[in-house]
Tab-separated table of C-alpha atoms in Angstrom:
chain	number	residue	atom	x	y	z
A	1	MET	CA	132.871	109.147	81.040
A	2	MET	CA	131.716	111.604	83.681
A	3	THR	CA	135.114	112.693	85.000
A	4	SER	CA	136.218	116.264	84.390
A	5	SER	CA	139.258	115.004	82.433
A	6	ASN	CA	136.919	113.659	79.748
A	7	ARG	CA	134.467	116.484	79.121
A	8	HIS	CA	131.473	116.221	76.804
A	9	VAL	CA	128.627	118.327	75.496
A	10	ILE	CA	125.494	116.629	76.787
A	11	ALA	CA	122.017	117.606	75.598
A	12	HIS	CA	119.039	116.432	77.650
A	13	VAL	CA	115.690	116.542	75.844
A	14	LEU	CA	112.323	116.361	77.572
A	15	THR	CA	108.811	117.157	76.420
A	16	ARG	CA	107.617	119.221	79.359
A	17	LEU	CA	109.450	121.059	82.129
A	18	LEU	CA	106.963	121.031	84.988
A	19	ASN	CA	106.944	120.045	88.645
A	20	GLY	CA	107.072	116.293	88.087
A	21	GLY	CA	109.193	113.290	88.878
A	22	ALA	CA	110.807	112.980	85.451
A	23	GLU	CA	111.778	116.645	85.521
A	24	GLU	CA	113.230	116.410	89.026
A	25	ASN	CA	115.174	113.323	87.992
A	26	THR	CA	116.520	115.125	84.912
A	27	LEU	CA	117.547	118.205	86.889
A	28	HIS	CA	119.515	116.030	89.311
A	29	THR	CA	121.289	114.465	86.323
A	30	CYS	CA	122.062	117.866	84.780
A	31	ARG	CA	123.428	119.090	88.091
A	32	PHE	CA	125.899	116.293	88.714
A	33	GLN	CA	127.047	116.321	85.068
A	34	SER	CA	127.616	120.098	85.187
A	35	GLU	CA	129.523	119.730	88.447
A	36	ALA	CA	131.688	117.085	86.766
A	37	GLY	CA	132.781	119.690	84.212
A	38	HIS	CA	130.592	118.854	81.215
A	39	ARG	CA	128.688	121.383	79.152
A	40	VAL	CA	125.035	120.503	79.755
A	41	ILE	CA	122.088	121.821	77.738
A	42	LEU	CA	118.524	121.094	78.815
A	43	ILE	CA	116.106	121.276	75.874
A	44	HIS	CA	112.395	121.324	76.676
A	45	GLY	CA	109.129	121.705	74.798
A	46	ARG	CA	106.335	124.244	74.731
A	47	ASP	CA	104.864	123.402	78.160
A	48	TYR	CA	106.981	124.548	81.066
A	49	ASP	CA	106.786	126.116	84.504
A	50	PRO	CA	108.875	129.332	84.680
A	51	GLU	CA	109.978	128.519	88.240
A	52	VAL	CA	111.211	125.074	87.219
A	53	ALA	CA	112.971	126.607	84.209
A	54	ALA	CA	114.662	129.102	86.538
A	55	ARG	CA	115.909	126.268	88.753
A	56	ALA	CA	117.238	124.511	85.662
A	57	ARG	CA	119.089	127.633	84.476
A	58	ALA	CA	120.926	127.671	87.807
A	59	VAL	CA	122.650	124.398	86.902
A	60	CYS	CA	122.876	124.315	83.078
A	61	GLU	CA	121.896	125.979	79.807
A	62	VAL	CA	118.170	125.839	78.987
A	63	VAL	CA	116.589	126.060	75.527
A	64	GLU	CA	112.895	125.934	74.583
A	65	VAL	CA	111.689	124.238	71.394
A	66	PRO	CA	108.006	125.309	71.055
A	67	SER	CA	107.193	122.679	68.405
A	68	LEU	CA	107.913	119.908	70.936
A	69	VAL	CA	104.478	119.227	72.432
A	70	HIS	CA	102.936	116.500	74.573
A	71	PRO	CA	100.010	115.385	72.353
A	72	LEU	CA	100.692	113.417	69.179
A	73	SER	CA	100.807	115.868	66.263
A	74	TRP	CA	102.369	114.753	62.981
A	75	ARG	CA	102.844	118.340	61.774
A	76	LEU	CA	104.500	119.599	64.960
A	77	ASP	CA	106.377	116.359	65.600
A	78	PHE	CA	108.142	116.490	62.222
A	79	ARG	CA	108.921	120.164	62.789
A	80	ALA	CA	110.323	119.344	66.246
A	81	ILE	CA	112.606	116.681	64.778
A	82	GLY	CA	114.046	119.213	62.333
A	83	GLU	CA	114.469	121.937	64.945
A	84	LEU	CA	116.043	119.561	67.448
A	85	ARG	CA	118.447	118.250	64.813
A	86	ARG	CA	119.622	121.771	63.988
A	87	LEU	CA	119.950	122.691	67.658
A	88	ILE	CA	121.871	119.520	68.519
A	89	LYS	CA	124.331	120.219	65.692
A	90	LEU	CA	124.566	123.901	66.660
A	91	VAL	CA	125.635	123.177	70.252
A	92	GLY	CA	127.904	120.344	69.122
A	93	ALA	CA	126.321	117.734	71.383
A	94	ASP	CA	128.161	114.436	71.401
A	95	VAL	CA	125.677	112.913	73.874
A	96	VAL	CA	121.890	113.208	73.651
A	97	HIS	CA	119.940	111.872	76.611
A	98	THR	CA	116.169	111.918	76.083
A	99	HIS	CA	113.439	111.757	78.722
A	100	GLN	CA	109.665	111.244	78.693
A	101	SER	CA	107.758	109.452	75.958
A	102	LYS	CA	107.321	112.018	73.186
A	103	ALA	CA	110.769	113.590	73.552
A	104	GLY	CA	112.187	110.085	73.729
A	105	ILE	CA	110.981	109.431	70.184
A	106	VAL	CA	111.509	112.749	68.392
A	107	GLY	CA	114.693	113.500	70.342
A	108	ARG	CA	116.359	110.218	69.442
A	109	ILE	CA	115.372	110.511	65.787
A	110	ALA	CA	116.822	114.029	65.712
A	111	ALA	CA	120.010	112.825	67.414
A	112	ARG	CA	120.345	110.037	64.862
A	113	LEU	CA	119.933	112.483	61.974
A	114	ALA	CA	122.530	114.751	63.603
A	115	ASP	CA	125.059	111.864	63.818
A	116	VAL	CA	125.369	112.161	67.598
A	117	LYS	CA	128.074	109.922	69.049
A	118	LEU	CA	126.055	108.566	71.979
A	119	ILE	CA	122.245	108.316	72.246
A	120	VAL	CA	120.696	107.485	75.620
A	121	HIS	CA	117.040	107.243	76.606
A	122	GLY	CA	115.728	107.599	80.152
A	123	VAL	CA	112.650	105.424	80.666
A	124	HIS	CA	110.566	107.224	83.286
A	125	ILE	CA	107.209	105.783	82.240
A	126	LEU	CA	105.813	103.026	80.019
A	127	PRO	CA	103.708	104.877	77.419
A	128	TRP	CA	101.928	101.736	76.186
A	129	VAL	CA	100.485	100.818	79.608
A	130	ASN	CA	96.812	101.567	80.409
A	131	VAL	CA	96.143	103.432	77.148
A	132	GLY	CA	94.028	102.584	74.116
A	133	ARG	CA	95.235	99.860	71.757
A	134	ALA	CA	95.950	102.274	68.895
A	135	LYS	CA	98.084	104.600	71.029
A	136	ALA	CA	99.888	101.646	72.611
A	137	LEU	CA	100.692	100.246	69.174
A	138	VAL	CA	102.019	103.607	67.933
A	139	TYR	CA	104.385	103.884	70.895
A	140	LEU	CA	105.554	100.269	70.702
A	141	VAL	CA	106.371	100.562	67.000
A	142	ALA	CA	108.154	103.878	67.571
A	143	GLU	CA	110.097	102.544	70.565
A	144	ARG	CA	111.280	99.470	68.648
A	145	LEU	CA	112.362	101.677	65.749
A	146	CYS	CA	114.328	104.030	67.997
A	147	ALA	CA	115.851	101.100	69.895
A	148	ARG	CA	117.874	100.291	66.778
A	149	PHE	CA	120.037	103.373	67.311
A	150	THR	CA	119.794	103.802	71.104
A	151	ASP	CA	123.103	103.027	72.803
A	152	ALA	CA	121.740	102.776	76.346
A	153	PHE	CA	118.384	102.752	78.111
A	154	VAL	CA	118.268	104.007	81.698
A	155	SER	CA	115.120	102.823	83.483
A	156	VAL	CA	113.934	104.167	86.820
A	157	SER	CA	113.315	100.682	88.231
A	158	PRO	CA	114.060	97.016	87.470
A	159	SER	CA	110.373	96.407	86.722
A	160	VAL	CA	110.388	99.096	84.042
A	161	ARG	CA	113.540	97.597	82.530
A	162	GLU	CA	111.947	94.161	82.408
A	163	ALA	CA	108.769	95.559	80.857
A	164	CYS	CA	110.813	97.091	78.032
A	165	LEU	CA	112.641	93.822	77.389
A	166	GLU	CA	109.373	91.911	77.475
A	167	LYS	CA	108.149	94.111	74.604
A	168	ARG	CA	111.404	93.472	72.681
A	169	ILE	CA	112.621	97.049	72.962
A	170	GLY	CA	116.396	96.733	72.740
A	171	ASP	CA	118.506	93.899	74.123
A	172	PRO	CA	119.541	93.302	77.760
A	173	SER	CA	123.100	94.547	77.227
A	174	ARG	CA	121.795	98.071	76.590
A	175	HIS	CA	119.357	98.288	79.501
A	176	PHE	CA	120.379	99.766	82.852
A	177	VAL	CA	118.627	100.870	86.028
A	178	ALA	CA	119.176	104.155	87.852
A	179	PHE	CA	116.751	104.607	90.714
A	180	SER	CA	115.208	108.053	90.410
A	181	ALA	CA	117.048	110.509	92.646
A	182	MET	CA	115.471	112.342	95.540
A	183	ASP	CA	116.488	113.569	98.976
A	184	VAL	CA	114.945	110.744	100.981
A	185	GLU	CA	116.514	111.811	104.280
A	186	LYS	CA	114.338	114.902	104.661
A	187	PHE	CA	111.182	112.766	104.664
A	188	LYS	CA	112.225	110.518	107.551
A	189	ASP	CA	111.828	112.865	110.522
A	190	ALA	CA	109.847	115.759	109.065
A	191	LEU	CA	107.440	117.852	111.118
A	192	PRO	CA	103.941	118.900	109.978
A	193	PRO	CA	103.724	122.318	108.274
A	194	PRO	CA	103.263	125.376	110.510
A	195	ASP	CA	100.122	126.349	108.563
A	196	LEU	CA	98.506	122.961	109.255
A	197	TYR	CA	95.223	124.233	110.704
A	198	GLU	CA	94.800	126.943	108.092
A	199	MET	CA	95.458	124.370	105.367
A	200	LEU	CA	92.785	122.045	106.734
A	201	GLY	CA	90.278	124.795	107.476
A	202	VAL	CA	90.210	123.982	111.188
A	203	ASP	CA	90.377	126.449	114.070
A	204	PRO	CA	93.619	126.219	116.053
A	205	GLY	CA	93.228	124.220	119.233
A	206	LYS	CA	90.431	122.050	117.901
A	207	ASP	CA	90.873	118.361	117.166
A	208	ARG	CA	92.410	117.730	113.798
A	209	PRO	CA	90.304	115.521	111.509
A	210	PRO	CA	91.947	112.474	109.888
A	211	VAL	CA	93.785	113.478	106.703
A	212	ALA	CA	94.402	111.674	103.417
A	213	LEU	CA	97.042	113.186	101.118
A	214	MET	CA	97.745	112.826	97.419
A	215	LEU	CA	100.931	114.385	96.032
A	216	ALA	CA	100.649	114.509	92.242
A	217	ALA	CA	100.563	116.868	89.302
A	218	PHE	CA	97.030	117.565	88.081
A	219	GLU	CA	96.934	115.735	84.774
A	220	PRO	CA	94.510	113.139	83.401
A	221	ARG	CA	96.582	110.058	84.231
A	222	LYS	CA	96.701	110.978	87.935
A	223	ARG	CA	92.853	110.954	88.044
A	224	GLN	CA	92.180	113.454	90.842
A	225	ALA	CA	88.764	114.233	89.327
A	226	ASP	CA	87.821	110.548	89.500
A	227	VAL	CA	88.840	110.560	93.153
A	228	VAL	CA	86.554	113.508	93.859
A	229	ARG	CA	83.620	111.830	92.118
A	230	ALA	CA	84.068	108.760	94.324
A	231	LEU	CA	84.288	110.660	97.619
A	232	PRO	CA	80.575	111.181	98.492
A	233	GLU	CA	79.755	107.479	98.394
A	234	ALA	CA	83.034	106.150	99.799
A	235	PHE	CA	83.189	108.620	102.707
A	236	ARG	CA	79.517	108.508	103.605
A	237	ALA	CA	80.201	106.741	106.921
A	238	VAL	CA	83.312	108.762	107.874
A	239	PRO	CA	82.243	111.419	110.424
A	240	ASP	CA	84.928	114.013	109.701
A	241	TRP	CA	87.824	113.988	107.277
A	242	ARG	CA	90.017	115.948	104.912
A	243	VAL	CA	91.444	114.968	101.531
A	244	VAL	CA	94.374	117.185	100.589
A	245	PHE	CA	95.562	117.485	96.998
A	246	ALA	CA	99.055	118.940	96.560
A	247	GLY	CA	100.177	119.816	93.053
A	248	GLU	CA	99.412	121.900	90.006
A	249	GLY	CA	98.635	121.174	86.375
A	250	PRO	CA	96.092	121.440	83.561
A	251	GLU	CA	93.342	119.531	85.428
A	252	HIS	CA	93.568	121.670	88.556
A	253	GLU	CA	90.757	124.147	87.867
A	254	ALA	CA	88.356	121.508	86.540
A	255	THR	CA	88.887	119.434	89.691
A	256	ARG	CA	88.267	122.448	91.927
A	257	ASP	CA	85.066	123.178	90.019
A	258	LEU	CA	83.941	119.599	90.552
A	259	VAL	CA	84.519	119.924	94.307
A	260	GLN	CA	82.309	123.029	94.318
A	261	GLU	CA	79.649	121.249	92.275
A	262	LEU	CA	79.544	118.360	94.765
A	263	ASN	CA	79.620	120.758	97.748
A	264	LEU	CA	82.784	119.165	99.146
A	265	GLN	CA	84.838	122.318	99.625
A	266	GLU	CA	84.881	121.915	103.429
A	267	PHE	CA	86.436	118.469	103.149
A	268	VAL	CA	88.633	118.658	100.048
A	269	ARG	CA	91.569	121.047	100.244
A	270	PHE	CA	93.878	122.214	97.452
A	271	VAL	CA	97.303	123.459	98.527
A	272	GLY	CA	98.966	123.825	95.111
A	273	TYR	CA	102.623	123.066	94.518
A	274	ARG	CA	104.670	123.235	97.710
A	275	GLY	CA	108.379	123.035	98.300
A	276	ASP	CA	107.884	121.122	101.566
A	277	PRO	CA	106.335	117.781	100.511
A	278	GLU	CA	107.980	116.102	103.498
A	279	ARG	CA	105.912	118.290	105.860
A	280	LEU	CA	102.696	117.477	104.021
A	281	ILE	CA	103.422	113.764	104.319
A	282	ALA	CA	104.198	114.217	108.028
A	283	MET	CA	100.744	115.814	108.408
A	284	ALA	CA	98.863	112.954	106.733
A	285	ASP	CA	97.321	109.849	108.258
A	286	VAL	CA	97.028	108.069	104.899
A	287	CYS	CA	98.874	108.807	101.655
A	288	PHE	CA	97.503	107.638	98.339
A	289	LEU	CA	98.136	107.618	94.583
A	290	THR	CA	95.635	106.746	91.847
A	291	SER	CA	97.757	107.069	88.697
A	292	GLU	CA	96.877	104.880	85.738
A	293	ARG	CA	100.475	105.034	84.435
A	294	GLU	CA	103.862	105.586	86.066
A	295	GLY	CA	107.390	104.340	85.571
A	296	LEU	CA	108.579	104.348	89.131
A	297	PRO	CA	106.003	106.114	91.363
A	298	ARG	CA	108.519	108.414	93.062
A	299	VAL	CA	105.970	109.757	95.498
A	300	VAL	CA	105.475	106.245	96.890
A	301	VAL	CA	109.160	106.250	97.847
A	302	GLN	CA	108.535	109.548	99.645
A	303	TYR	CA	105.429	108.185	101.375
A	304	ALA	CA	107.475	105.191	102.550
A	305	ALA	CA	110.362	107.383	103.726
A	306	GLY	CA	107.828	109.378	105.731
A	307	GLY	CA	106.537	106.173	107.298
A	308	LYS	CA	102.907	106.416	106.207
A	309	ALA	CA	100.121	103.944	105.502
A	310	MET	CA	99.475	103.930	101.762
A	311	VAL	CA	96.802	103.148	99.194
A	312	VAL	CA	98.264	102.830	95.691
A	313	SER	CA	96.950	101.734	92.306
A	314	ALA	CA	98.691	98.661	90.902
A	315	LEU	CA	101.548	100.013	88.777
A	316	PRO	CA	104.779	98.734	87.214
A	317	GLY	CA	107.630	99.428	89.586
A	318	LEU	CA	105.661	99.126	92.830
A	319	ASP	CA	107.417	95.878	93.717
A	320	ASP	CA	110.709	97.767	93.589
A	321	VAL	CA	109.496	100.077	96.373
A	322	LEU	CA	106.964	98.194	98.482
A	323	THR	CA	109.204	95.429	99.736
A	324	ASP	CA	106.998	95.019	102.824
A	325	ASP	CA	103.526	93.780	101.920
A	326	GLY	CA	102.015	95.319	105.041
A	327	ALA	CA	102.823	98.933	104.190
A	328	ALA	CA	100.192	99.554	101.498
A	329	VAL	CA	96.855	98.519	100.113
A	330	ILE	CA	97.197	97.887	96.368
A	331	THR	CA	94.034	98.468	94.341
A	332	PRO	CA	93.278	97.670	90.675
A	333	ALA	CA	94.716	100.250	88.267
A	334	ASP	CA	91.358	100.639	86.526
A	335	ASP	CA	89.278	101.141	89.693
A	336	VAL	CA	89.723	104.537	91.349
A	337	SER	CA	86.591	104.013	93.441
A	338	ALA	CA	88.193	100.968	95.064
A	339	ALA	CA	91.196	103.087	96.055
A	340	VAL	CA	88.975	105.798	97.551
A	341	ARG	CA	86.999	103.220	99.538
A	342	GLN	CA	90.236	101.854	100.971
A	343	VAL	CA	91.382	105.358	101.941
A	344	ALA	CA	88.077	105.950	103.753
A	345	ARG	CA	88.388	102.621	105.530
A	346	LEU	CA	91.919	103.352	106.724
A	347	LEU	CA	90.924	106.760	108.073
A	348	CYS	CA	88.523	104.907	110.374
A	349	GLU	CA	91.070	102.292	111.514
A	350	PRO	CA	93.902	104.019	113.441
A	351	GLU	CA	95.404	100.781	114.800
A	352	ARG	CA	95.673	99.308	111.311
A	353	ARG	CA	97.205	102.556	110.058
A	354	ASP	CA	99.825	102.384	112.795
A	355	ARG	CA	100.801	98.828	111.791
A	356	MET	CA	101.098	99.853	108.146
A	357	ALA	CA	103.123	102.942	109.074
A	358	TRP	CA	105.562	100.776	111.023
A	359	ALA	CA	105.931	98.482	108.005
A	360	ALA	CA	106.574	101.507	105.763
A	361	LYS	CA	109.412	102.636	108.019
A	362	THR	CA	111.209	99.325	107.462
A	363	ILE	CA	111.423	99.864	103.691
A	364	ALA	CA	114.974	100.647	102.516
A	365	VAL	CA	114.754	103.910	100.578
A	366	ASP	CA	118.450	104.842	100.352
A	367	ARG	CA	118.718	103.435	96.807
A	368	TRP	CA	117.039	106.627	95.629
A	369	SER	CA	119.816	109.008	96.691
A	370	PRO	CA	121.268	111.384	94.039
A	371	ALA	CA	124.741	109.880	94.460
A	372	SER	CA	123.436	106.391	93.715
A	373	MET	CA	121.642	107.593	90.577
A	374	ALA	CA	124.761	109.427	89.372
A	375	ARG	CA	126.887	106.278	89.634
A	376	SER	CA	124.294	104.236	87.743
A	377	ILE	CA	124.010	106.758	84.908
A	378	ASP	CA	127.810	106.898	84.689
A	379	ALA	CA	127.846	103.139	84.228
A	380	ALA	CA	125.206	103.293	81.494
A	381	TYR	CA	127.144	105.966	79.588
A	382	GLU	CA	130.411	104.035	79.911
A	383	ALA	CA	128.742	100.913	78.548
A	384	GLY	CA	127.295	102.921	75.682
A	385	TRP	CA	130.688	104.342	74.754
A	386	TRP	CA	132.229	100.875	74.915
A	387	ARG	CA	129.495	99.472	72.674
A	388	ARG	CA	130.077	102.261	70.140
A	389	SER	CA	133.823	101.581	70.099
A	390	VAL	CA	133.278	97.857	69.528
A	391	LEU	CA	130.882	98.516	66.651
A	392	ALA	CA	133.301	101.022	65.127
A	393	GLU	CA	136.169	98.491	65.252
A	394	ARG	CA	133.969	95.811	63.731
A	395	ASP	CA	132.927	98.070	60.837
A	396	SER	CA	136.425	99.422	60.155
């Protein structure tokens, strides 16, 4: 399928084009498909980061569909289906590969209405997990409907694949796994950033306080604000410390305001989006993640590659990363305070941190290389084409 002798027009559809794991995964896919000689069009919704869009334009065509939005909106969602259908027909796409929850629904419906030859959905997250019952039901019904005309599902981890099958979304023959691509090698021997002391608000030459790091976009499901609220009580007995948040997003300003309100600005540092996450991880003593929903928590792979002690909320897909039980403390997904207490405890226990860091270094992270993901997506596409040919022969 992906060889240059068999070229296709491939349209990737995602809801938002921001600095996130699903977007990075999608850009890797667009890159290797473009390099294989295919015409690749990346279609995104109203919310996007201009810098990410510029990186995307360096590897493929990029088109914005403003009616494609993240929140549920019947009016805009129906408009997005119509606009996507027209765009898909205009570019002559014979493959549509959707990503993220909302685009996964409206994009596949539009592809079906446009009579696209091959429809693929990338499962980066489980939208029915840790949400209200009504929203979970809406997504489950929509996913089962779209599964009827989805030729292949590409999940970011085996656990995500199994969760889809457990909810009767498609059959096993259409479900594949492609571990989300990232450059894991750069995390293994990284050095701390040169602006370390400035970042932490510490004078050069003085002892560096213990540092906890969270790499995550600022959005409600990552729960940075809940972390901040839990800090005064959890860190009461820690003499000196820093919590560093790296990332950007809609909850960024509100979280900064909360830090000011609680008078924590000396201890809580915001460094924004950075292109050197490996250096930030190298700087940290403890790395943590408090998401309430993820598909595969990519940043946990990066924490492990960097050889760091971790505190992580219980999430689908963790078992696919944390193969050594000693590398992380797993806390309940609905209890951010428990996670923050564990971070505080680890900052006070350097010997325990060292043991956990050693365990993290033993975790095999090479499955997440771009080349491995490319081969897995190739296999999913090939199986989808084969399934289409069998159905066509049966109906002829």
